């Protein structure tokens, strides 16, 4: 097995949501703010998707992790309060969904430091986790995350178990993700901007994710399904998530926990010297 999980579990699952709301579209072009239907497609996430998904999680007895941009927290503070009240974790997802590669260092640092400032009044604690918009870290983001007090990131794809990332400022736990476990590639459709053109069957996604779950149980991996309430909050998709979580429970050997708990377990399990560094091609 690639990793040791609590109580002899064969795999771990961190159920995660990125509560982008309008920010993912406005980060492309702020002029979309004037397009009421496009904005309403995004507002569905915090208004309808999150409450429905909270019900699915409650019925499944699962605590999840919600990565929230500052924009969403300011515009929908009650949505964030409901997430926290239901026992879920809240992490930072930049302010207006800015991809780190588009930012200068000072700007990126300021946005990461804003995470605690914006979220703490709503959640009662500093965010421990970070997920980069579009999962695009840059070379310095891990160091800036350590400097801003984050304990873990969940944006890289070069493994399927947690690992410790060494930076010049200290270490960070990485909880790797993958596009095959992201609802965006299955369900994202808008005429403009081009966020994707897929409306796949939830049954297909259930099959895809169940296959990944069982193969990961063979090897001791970490599964990080990543969903967006404006997509997976639709009725048939939320229902599929409930069915997927029932399958996870039926297996009887999978540890389901908040990303922060999995990061803390990894931090306690990995030897302190067991570190990796970001290794980007020098071209
Ligand atoms: Zn996002």
Coordinates of C-alpha atoms and ligand atoms in Angstrom, one line a residue:
X1 CA 0.0 0.0 0.0
X2 CA 1.3 3.4 -0.9
X3 CA 0.2 5.1 2.3
X4 CA -0.9 4.2 5.9
X5 CA -4.4 5.4 6.8
X6 CA -6.1 5.4 10.2
X7 CA -7.7 2.2 11.5
X8 CA -6.3 0.1 8.6
X9 CA -8.4 1.9 6.0
X10 CA -7.4 1.0 2.4
X11 CA -7.9 4.5 1.0
X12 CA -8.9 8.0 2.0
X13 CA -11.5 10.4 0.5
X14 CA -11.6 14.1 0.9
X15 CA -14.9 15.4 -0.5
X16 CA -14.2 19.0 -1.7
X17 CA -16.1 21.9 -3.2
X18 CA -14.9 25.1 -4.8
X19 CA -17.6 27.7 -4.1
X20 CA -16.6 29.9 -7.1
X21 CA -20.0 31.6 -7.6
X22 CA -19.6 34.5 -10.0
X23 CA -15.9 34.9 -9.3
X24 CA -14.6 32.3 -11.8
X25 CA -16.4 34.2 -14.6
X26 CA -15.5 37.7 -13.4
X27 CA -11.8 36.6 -13.2
X28 CA -12.0 36.0 -17.0
X29 CA -13.6 39.4 -17.7
X30 CA -15.4 41.7 -15.3
X31 CA -17.7 42.8 -18.1
X32 CA -19.6 39.6 -17.6
X33 CA -21.0 41.3 -14.4
X34 CA -23.5 43.0 -16.7
X35 CA -24.9 39.7 -18.1
X36 CA -27.7 38.7 -15.8
X37 CA -28.2 35.2 -17.1
X38 CA -24.6 34.3 -17.0
X39 CA -24.3 35.7 -13.5
X40 CA -27.4 33.8 -12.4
X41 CA -25.9 30.5 -13.7
X42 CA -23.0 31.1 -11.2
X43 CA -25.2 32.4 -8.3
X44 CA -27.1 29.1 -8.4
X45 CA -24.1 27.6 -6.6
X46 CA -24.3 29.5 -3.3
X47 CA -28.0 30.1 -3.5
X48 CA -29.3 26.6 -4.4
X49 CA -26.4 24.2 -4.8
X50 CA -24.8 24.6 -1.4
X51 CA -28.0 24.1 0.6
X52 CA -28.8 21.0 -1.4
X53 CA -25.3 19.6 -1.2
X54 CA -25.3 20.2 2.6
X55 CA -28.3 18.0 2.8
X56 CA -26.6 15.3 0.8
X57 CA -23.6 15.4 3.0
X58 CA -25.7 15.4 6.2
X59 CA -27.6 12.3 5.1
X60 CA -24.3 10.6 4.2
X61 CA -22.8 11.6 7.5
X62 CA -19.8 13.1 5.7
X63 CA -17.8 16.2 6.6
X64 CA -16.4 18.0 3.6
X65 CA -14.1 20.9 2.7
X66 CA -15.3 24.0 0.9
X67 CA -12.7 26.2 -0.7
X68 CA -14.1 29.7 -0.9
X69 CA -12.9 32.9 -2.7
X70 CA -13.0 36.2 -0.9
X71 CA -15.6 37.4 -3.4
X72 CA -18.0 34.6 -2.5
X73 CA -17.5 35.1 1.3
X74 CA -18.3 38.8 1.0
X75 CA -21.3 38.4 -1.3
X76 CA -22.8 35.2 0.4
X77 CA -21.6 35.3 4.0
X78 CA -24.7 33.3 5.2
X79 CA -23.7 30.5 2.8
X80 CA -20.3 30.3 4.4
X81 CA -21.9 30.4 7.9
X82 CA -24.2 27.5 7.0
X83 CA -21.2 25.5 5.7
X84 CA -19.4 26.0 9.0
X85 CA -22.5 25.4 11.1
X86 CA -22.8 22.0 9.5
X87 CA -19.3 21.0 10.6
X88 CA -17.5 21.4 7.3
X89 CA -14.0 22.9 6.8
X90 CA -13.5 26.2 4.9
X91 CA -10.3 26.8 2.9
X92 CA -9.1 29.7 0.8
X93 CA -9.5 29.9 -3.0
X94 CA -8.0 33.4 -3.6
X95 CA -10.0 36.6 -3.6
X96 CA -11.5 37.0 -7.1
X97 CA -10.4 33.5 -8.3
X98 CA -7.1 34.9 -9.5
X99 CA -4.9 32.1 -11.0
X100 CA -1.5 32.4 -9.2
X101 CA 0.5 32.5 -12.5
X102 CA -1.2 35.8 -13.4
X103 CA 0.0 37.5 -10.2
X104 CA 3.2 39.4 -9.2
X105 CA 4.7 38.2 -6.0
X106 CA 3.6 41.1 -3.8
X107 CA 0.0 40.9 -5.1
X108 CA -0.1 37.1 -4.6
X109 CA 1.2 37.5 -1.0
X110 CA -1.4 40.1 -0.2
X111 CA -4.2 37.9 -1.6
X112 CA -3.0 34.9 0.4
X113 CA -2.8 36.9 3.6
X114 CA -6.3 38.2 3.0
X115 CA -7.6 34.7 3.4
X116 CA -7.6 34.8 7.2
X117 CA -8.8 38.4 7.2
X118 CA -11.9 37.6 5.1
X119 CA -12.7 34.1 6.4
X120 CA -11.9 34.2 10.1
X121 CA -14.9 36.5 11.0
X122 CA -17.2 33.9 9.3
X123 CA -15.5 30.6 10.3
X124 CA -14.0 31.5 13.7
X125 CA -10.5 30.3 12.6
X126 CA -7.7 30.9 10.2
X127 CA -8.0 28.8 7.0
X128 CA -5.5 26.0 7.0
X129 CA -6.0 24.9 3.5
X130 CA -5.6 26.4 0.0
X131 CA -6.6 25.5 -3.4
X132 CA -5.4 27.4 -6.4
X133 CA -8.0 28.6 -8.9
X134 CA -7.8 26.4 -12.0
X135 CA -5.4 24.3 -9.9
X136 CA -2.5 26.4 -11.3
X137 CA 0.2 27.1 -8.7
X138 CA 3.3 28.9 -9.7
X139 CA 6.9 28.2 -8.5
X140 CA 6.7 30.5 -5.5
X141 CA 3.1 29.8 -4.3
X142 CA 4.1 27.0 -1.9
X143 CA 6.6 29.3 -0.1
X144 CA 4.0 32.1 0.1
X145 CA 1.5 29.7 1.5
X146 CA 3.9 28.6 4.3
X147 CA 4.6 32.3 5.0
X148 CA 0.9 33.1 5.2
X149 CA 0.3 30.3 7.7
X150 CA -1.3 27.6 5.5
X151 CA -0.7 24.0 6.4
X152 CA -1.7 22.3 3.2
X153 CA -2.4 22.9 -0.5
X154 CA -4.6 20.8 -2.8
X155 CA -3.8 21.8 -6.4
X156 CA -1.0 19.6 -7.8
X157 CA -1.2 16.3 -9.7
X158 CA 2.2 14.5 -9.5
X159 CA 1.0 11.8 -7.1
X160 CA -2.1 10.2 -5.7
X161 CA -1.1 10.1 -2.0
X162 CA -0.3 13.1 0.2
X163 CA 3.3 14.3 0.4
X164 CA 5.4 17.0 2.1
X165 CA 6.5 19.9 -0.1
X166 CA 9.7 21.6 1.0
X167 CA 10.0 25.4 0.5
X168 CA 12.6 28.0 1.6
X169 CA 10.1 29.0 4.4
X170 CA 9.2 25.6 5.7
X171 CA 7.0 22.7 4.6
X172 CA 3.5 22.3 3.3
X173 CA 1.4 19.1 2.9
X174 CA 0.1 18.5 -0.6
X175 CA -3.1 16.7 -1.2
X176 CA -3.0 15.8 -5.0
X177 CA -6.0 16.2 -7.3
X178 CA -6.9 15.1 -10.8
X179 CA -9.1 16.3 -13.7
X180 CA -10.8 12.9 -13.8
X181 CA -12.2 13.6 -10.3
X182 CA -13.4 17.2 -11.1
X183 CA -17.0 17.8 -12.0
X184 CA -16.0 20.7 -14.2
X185 CA -14.9 18.4 -17.0
X186 CA -18.2 16.6 -16.8
X187 CA -20.8 19.3 -16.4
X188 CA -19.4 22.8 -17.3
X189 CA -21.2 24.5 -20.1
X190 CA -21.7 28.1 -20.9
X191 CA -22.0 29.7 -24.3
X192 CA -19.6 32.5 -23.1
X193 CA -17.0 32.6 -21.7
X194 CA -15.6 29.3 -22.7
X195 CA -15.7 27.3 -19.5
X196 CA -16.4 24.0 -21.3
X197 CA -19.1 22.4 -23.4
X198 CA -20.0 19.3 -21.5
X199 CA -23.3 18.1 -20.0
X200 CA -22.5 14.5 -19.2
X201 CA -24.8 12.0 -17.5
X202 CA -24.4 11.8 -13.7
X203 CA -24.4 8.0 -14.1
X204 CA -21.3 8.2 -16.2
X205 CA -19.6 10.3 -13.5
X206 CA -20.7 7.8 -10.8
X207 CA -19.1 5.0 -12.8
X208 CA -15.9 7.0 -13.4
X209 CA -15.5 7.9 -9.8
X210 CA -16.4 4.4 -8.5
X211 CA -13.8 2.9 -10.7
X212 CA -11.2 5.3 -9.4
X213 CA -12.3 4.6 -5.8
X214 CA -11.9 0.8 -6.1
X215 CA -8.5 1.0 -8.0
X216 CA -7.3 3.4 -5.3
X217 CA -8.4 1.0 -2.6
X218 CA -6.1 -1.6 -4.2
X219 CA -3.2 0.7 -3.7
X220 CA -3.9 2.9 -0.6
X221 CA -4.4 6.1 -2.4
X222 CA -6.1 9.4 -1.6
X223 CA -9.2 10.4 -3.7
X224 CA -10.1 14.1 -3.8
X225 CA -13.4 14.6 -5.7
X226 CA -13.6 18.3 -6.6
X227 CA -17.0 19.8 -7.2
X228 CA -18.5 23.2 -7.8
X229 CA -21.9 23.9 -6.3
X230 CA -23.1 25.7 -9.5
X231 CA -22.5 22.4 -11.4
X232 CA -22.9 19.5 -8.9
X233 CA -25.6 21.3 -7.0
X234 CA -28.1 20.5 -9.7
X235 CA -30.7 17.9 -8.6
X236 CA -29.6 14.8 -10.5
X237 CA -25.9 15.5 -9.9
X238 CA -26.3 16.0 -6.2
X239 CA -28.3 12.8 -6.0
X240 CA -25.4 11.0 -7.8
X241 CA -23.0 12.4 -5.2
X242 CA -25.3 10.8 -2.5
X243 CA -25.1 7.5 -4.4
X244 CA -21.3 7.8 -4.7
X245 CA -20.9 8.5 -0.9
X246 CA -23.2 5.5 -0.2
X247 CA -20.8 3.3 -2.3
X248 CA -17.8 4.7 -0.4
X249 CA -19.5 3.8 2.9
X250 CA -20.5 0.3 1.7
X251 CA -16.9 -0.5 1.0
X252 CA -16.3 -0.3 4.8
X253 CA -12.6 0.3 4.4
X254 CA -12.4 4.0 3.3
X255 CA -11.5 6.9 5.6
X256 CA -13.6 9.9 4.7
X257 CA -12.5 13.1 6.3
X258 CA -12.0 16.8 5.8
X259 CA -9.0 17.8 3.8
X260 CA -7.5 19.4 6.9
X261 CA -7.7 16.2 8.9
X262 CA -6.1 14.2 6.1
X263 CA -3.3 16.8 5.9
X264 CA -2.8 16.6 9.6
X265 CA -2.7 12.8 9.4
X266 CA -0.1 13.0 6.6
X267 CA 2.0 15.5 8.5
X268 CA 2.0 13.1 11.5
X269 CA 2.7 10.0 9.4
X270 CA 5.3 11.2 6.9
X271 CA 8.9 11.2 8.3
X272 CA 10.0 14.9 8.8
X273 CA 12.8 14.3 6.3
X274 CA 10.5 12.8 3.7
X275 CA 10.2 15.9 1.5
X276 CA 10.0 16.9 -2.1
X277 CA 10.6 20.2 -3.9
X278 CA 8.7 21.6 -6.8
X279 CA 10.7 20.6 -9.7
X280 CA 9.8 22.6 -12.8
X281 CA 11.5 22.2 -16.2
X282 CA 14.2 24.7 -16.8
X283 CA 13.8 25.7 -20.4
Ligands
LIG1 ZN1 -12.5 27.6 -8.5

